[in-house]
């Protein structure tokens, strides 16, 4: 089946620093989403980005579908950015919306 | 918009009892809902896909007789963990797919999760 690999697995930053999270996937995808899981477990949609670039405030994401990777950029990080960031994809050949999640990147932003 | 709720947010039960978890889409209709399980420090694993008015589709290795899913309306799906045991303790999360976004290019919206502890 499709494999989704995220890196790095853990990341510790000082407040104000910038970071880049990466998601590699093994097959063509119809859908790619980035999520932030806060310390209480809630998954928050960050981006729906099967291709191209999007920006939302301090966050931006780029997916290069032909090269099978996506990047999530966090600028001027804040302590509230802490949590786990997941990349999830839907395989192109499936007819539904079955998401396959990566293992996540645990981000800790220290004051 | 696109709010999904779950109830209860946490539950503690004795081994051998059954627990029902509700997942509701509050401001949209969802023909398809999904149930995931997440163990500590791990990723989300899809358990089953719930379609309104039809039987759920279970992932390989998930016991359909143990995890009963009912999707009775376009805004409600329920997961019942039957005869729960300590190894069923986990964080259960549902998601819903917006009917209006049906097609290849759509997004899933996630509930806040239910933390189940079986003693």
Coordinates of N, CA, C and O in Angstrom, one line a residue, chain A residues 31 33 35 42-43 45 88 90 97-101, chain B residues 2-6 21-26 28-37 44-51 69 71 74-79 92-98 106-114:
Chain A
X31 N -5.4 13.5 -3.0 CA -5.7 14.4 -1.9 C -4.5 14.4 -0.9 O -3.9 13.3 -0.6
X33 N -3.5 16.3 2.8 CA -3.9 17.3 3.9 C -2.8 17.3 4.9 O -2.2 16.3 5.3
X35 N -2.3 18.4 9.0 CA -3.1 18.6 10.2 C -2.2 18.9 11.4 O -1.0 18.5 11.4
X42 N -7.2 17.2 19.5 CA -8.0 17.7 18.4 C -7.1 17.9 17.1 O -6.1 18.5 17.2
X43 N -7.6 17.3 16.0 CA -7.0 17.5 14.7 C -7.5 18.7 14.1 O -8.7 18.8 13.8
X45 N -7.5 21.1 10.7 CA -7.1 21.1 9.3 C -6.2 22.4 9.1 O -6.6 23.5 9.4
X88 N -1.4 13.6 5.6 CA -2.3 12.4 5.2 C -2.6 12.5 3.7 O -2.9 13.6 3.2
X90 N -4.7 10.6 0.1 CA -5.6 9.7 -0.5 C -5.0 9.2 -1.8 O -4.7 10.0 -2.6
X97 N -12.5 8.5 0.1 CA -11.6 9.5 0.7 C -10.7 8.8 1.8 O -10.5 9.5 2.8
X98 N -10.3 7.6 1.6 CA -9.6 6.9 2.6 C -8.2 7.5 2.8 O -7.3 7.5 2.0
X99 N -8.0 8.2 4.0 CA -6.8 8.9 4.3 C -5.8 7.9 4.9 O -6.1 7.2 5.8
X100 N -4.6 8.0 4.4 CA -3.4 7.3 5.1 C -2.5 8.3 5.7 O -2.1 9.3 5.0
X101 N -2.3 8.2 7.0 CA -1.5 9.2 7.8 C -0.1 8.8 7.8 O 0.3 7.6 7.9
Chain B
X2 N -18.2 23.3 9.0 CA -17.5 22.0 9.0 C -17.1 21.6 10.4 O -15.9 21.3 10.6
X3 N -18.0 21.6 11.3 CA -17.7 21.2 12.7 C -18.2 19.8 12.9 O -19.4 19.4 12.5
X4 N -17.4 19.0 13.5 CA -17.7 17.6 13.9 C -17.6 17.5 15.4 O -16.6 17.9 16.0
X5 N -18.6 16.9 16.0 CA -18.6 16.7 17.4 C -18.5 15.2 17.8 O -19.0 14.4 17.0
X6 N -18.0 14.9 18.9 CA -18.0 13.5 19.4 C -18.5 13.5 20.9 O -18.2 14.5 21.6
X21 N -20.0 5.4 21.2 CA -19.4 6.8 21.0 C -20.2 7.3 19.8 O -20.4 6.7 18.8
X22 N -20.6 8.6 19.9 CA -21.3 9.3 18.8 C -20.5 10.3 18.1 O -19.6 11.0 18.7
X23 N -20.7 10.3 16.8 CA -20.0 11.3 16.0 C -21.1 12.1 15.2 O -21.8 11.4 14.5
X24 N -21.1 13.4 15.3 CA -22.1 14.2 14.6 C -21.4 15.3 13.8 O -20.5 15.9 14.2
X25 N -21.9 15.5 12.5 CA -21.5 16.6 11.7 C -22.6 17.7 12.1 O -23.8 17.5 11.9
X26 N -22.2 18.8 12.6 CA -23.1 19.8 13.1 C -23.7 20.8 12.1 O -24.8 21.3 12.2
X28 N -23.1 20.4 8.5 CA -23.1 19.9 7.1 C -23.6 18.4 7.1 O -23.6 17.8 8.1
X29 N -23.9 17.9 5.9 CA -24.3 16.5 5.8 C -23.2 15.7 5.3 O -22.4 16.1 4.5
X30 N -23.1 14.5 5.9 CA -21.9 13.7 5.6 C -22.4 12.3 5.2 O -22.9 11.5 6.0
X31 N -22.2 12.0 3.9 CA -22.6 10.6 3.5 C -21.6 9.6 4.0 O -21.9 8.4 4.2
X32 N -20.4 10.0 4.2 CA -19.3 9.1 4.7 C -18.7 9.7 5.9 O -18.3 10.8 6.0
X33 N -18.5 8.8 6.9 CA -17.8 9.1 8.1 C -16.7 8.0 8.3 O -16.9 6.9 7.9
X34 N -15.7 8.4 9.0 CA -14.6 7.5 9.2 C -14.3 7.4 10.7 O -14.4 8.3 11.4
X35 N -13.9 6.2 11.1 CA -13.5 6.0 12.5 C -12.0 5.6 12.6 O -11.6 4.6 11.9
X36 N -11.3 6.3 13.4 CA -9.8 6.0 13.6 C -9.6 5.7 15.0 O -10.3 6.1 15.9
X37 N -8.4 5.0 15.2 CA -8.0 4.7 16.6 C -6.5 5.2 16.7 O -5.7 5.0 15.7
X44 N -2.6 8.0 13.5 CA -4.0 7.5 13.4 C -4.1 6.3 12.5 O -3.5 6.3 11.4
X45 N -4.9 5.3 12.9 CA -5.1 4.2 12.1 C -6.6 4.1 11.7 O -7.4 4.0 12.7
X46 N -6.9 4.0 10.5 CA -8.3 3.9 10.1 C -8.9 2.5 10.5 O -8.2 1.5 10.2
X47 N -10.0 2.5 11.1 CA -10.7 1.3 11.6 C -11.7 0.9 10.6 O -11.8 -0.3 10.2
X48 N -12.6 1.9 10.2 CA -13.7 1.6 9.3 C -14.2 2.8 8.6 O -14.0 3.9 9.1
X49 N -14.9 2.6 7.5 CA -15.6 3.6 6.8 C -17.1 3.4 6.9 O -17.6 2.3 6.6
X50 N -17.8 4.4 7.3 CA -19.2 4.3 7.6 C -20.0 5.1 6.6 O -19.8 6.3 6.4
X51 N -20.8 4.4 5.8 CA -21.7 5.1 4.8 C -23.1 5.1 5.2 O -23.7 4.1 5.7
X69 N -20.6 -0.4 14.0 CA -20.8 0.9 13.5 C -22.2 1.1 12.8 O -22.6 0.2 12.1
X71 N -24.6 4.1 10.9 CA -24.6 5.4 10.3 C -26.1 5.7 9.9 O -26.4 5.5 8.7
X74 N -27.6 11.3 7.9 CA -26.5 12.1 7.2 C -25.7 12.9 8.2 O -24.7 13.6 7.8
X75 N -26.0 12.9 9.5 CA -25.3 13.7 10.4 C -24.8 12.9 11.6 O -24.2 13.5 12.5
X76 N -25.1 11.6 11.7 CA -24.7 10.9 12.9 C -24.2 9.5 12.5 O -24.8 8.7 11.8
X77 N -23.1 9.1 13.1 CA -22.5 7.8 13.1 C -22.2 7.4 14.5 O -21.7 8.2 15.3
X78 N -22.4 6.1 14.8 CA -22.0 5.7 16.2 C -21.1 4.5 16.1 O -21.2 3.6 15.2
X79 N -20.2 4.4 17.0 CA -19.2 3.3 17.2 C -19.5 2.7 18.5 O -19.4 3.4 19.6
X92 N -10.2 7.4 20.3 CA -11.0 7.1 19.1 C -11.5 8.4 18.5 O -12.0 9.3 19.1
X93 N -11.2 8.6 17.2 CA -11.5 9.8 16.5 C -12.3 9.5 15.3 O -12.0 8.6 14.5
X94 N -13.3 10.4 15.1 CA -14.1 10.2 13.8 C -13.9 11.4 12.9 O -13.4 12.4 13.3
X95 N -14.1 11.2 11.7 CA -14.1 12.3 10.7 C -15.3 12.2 9.8 O -15.9 11.1 9.6
X96 N -15.6 13.3 9.1 CA -16.7 13.3 8.2 C -16.4 14.0 6.9 O -15.6 15.0 6.9
X97 N -16.9 13.5 5.9 CA -16.7 14.0 4.5 C -17.9 14.8 4.1 O -19.0 14.3 4.1
X98 N -17.7 16.0 3.7 CA -18.8 16.9 3.4 C -19.5 16.5 2.1 O -18.8 16.4 1.1
X106 N -11.8 16.6 -2.1 CA -12.6 17.0 -0.9 C -11.7 16.8 0.3 O -10.6 16.3 0.3
X107 N -12.2 17.3 1.4 CA -11.5 17.2 2.7 C -12.3 16.5 3.7 O -13.5 16.4 3.6
X108 N -11.6 16.0 4.7 CA -12.2 15.4 5.9 C -12.1 16.3 7.1 O -11.0 17.0 7.2
X109 N -13.1 16.4 7.9 CA -13.1 17.2 9.1 C -13.2 16.3 10.3 O -14.0 15.3 10.3
X110 N -12.4 16.5 11.3 CA -12.2 15.6 12.4 C -12.9 16.1 13.6 O -13.0 17.2 14.0
X111 N -13.5 15.1 14.4 CA -14.0 15.3 15.7 C -12.9 15.5 16.7 O -11.7 15.2 16.4
X112 N -13.3 15.9 17.9 CA -12.3 16.1 19.0 C -11.7 14.9 19.6 O -10.8 14.9 20.4
X113 N -12.3 13.7 19.3 CA -11.9 12.4 19.8 C -12.5 12.0 21.1 O -13.1 12.9 21.9
X114 N -12.5 10.8 21.4 CA -13.0 10.2 22.7 C -11.9 9.3 23.3 O -11.5 8.4 22.6

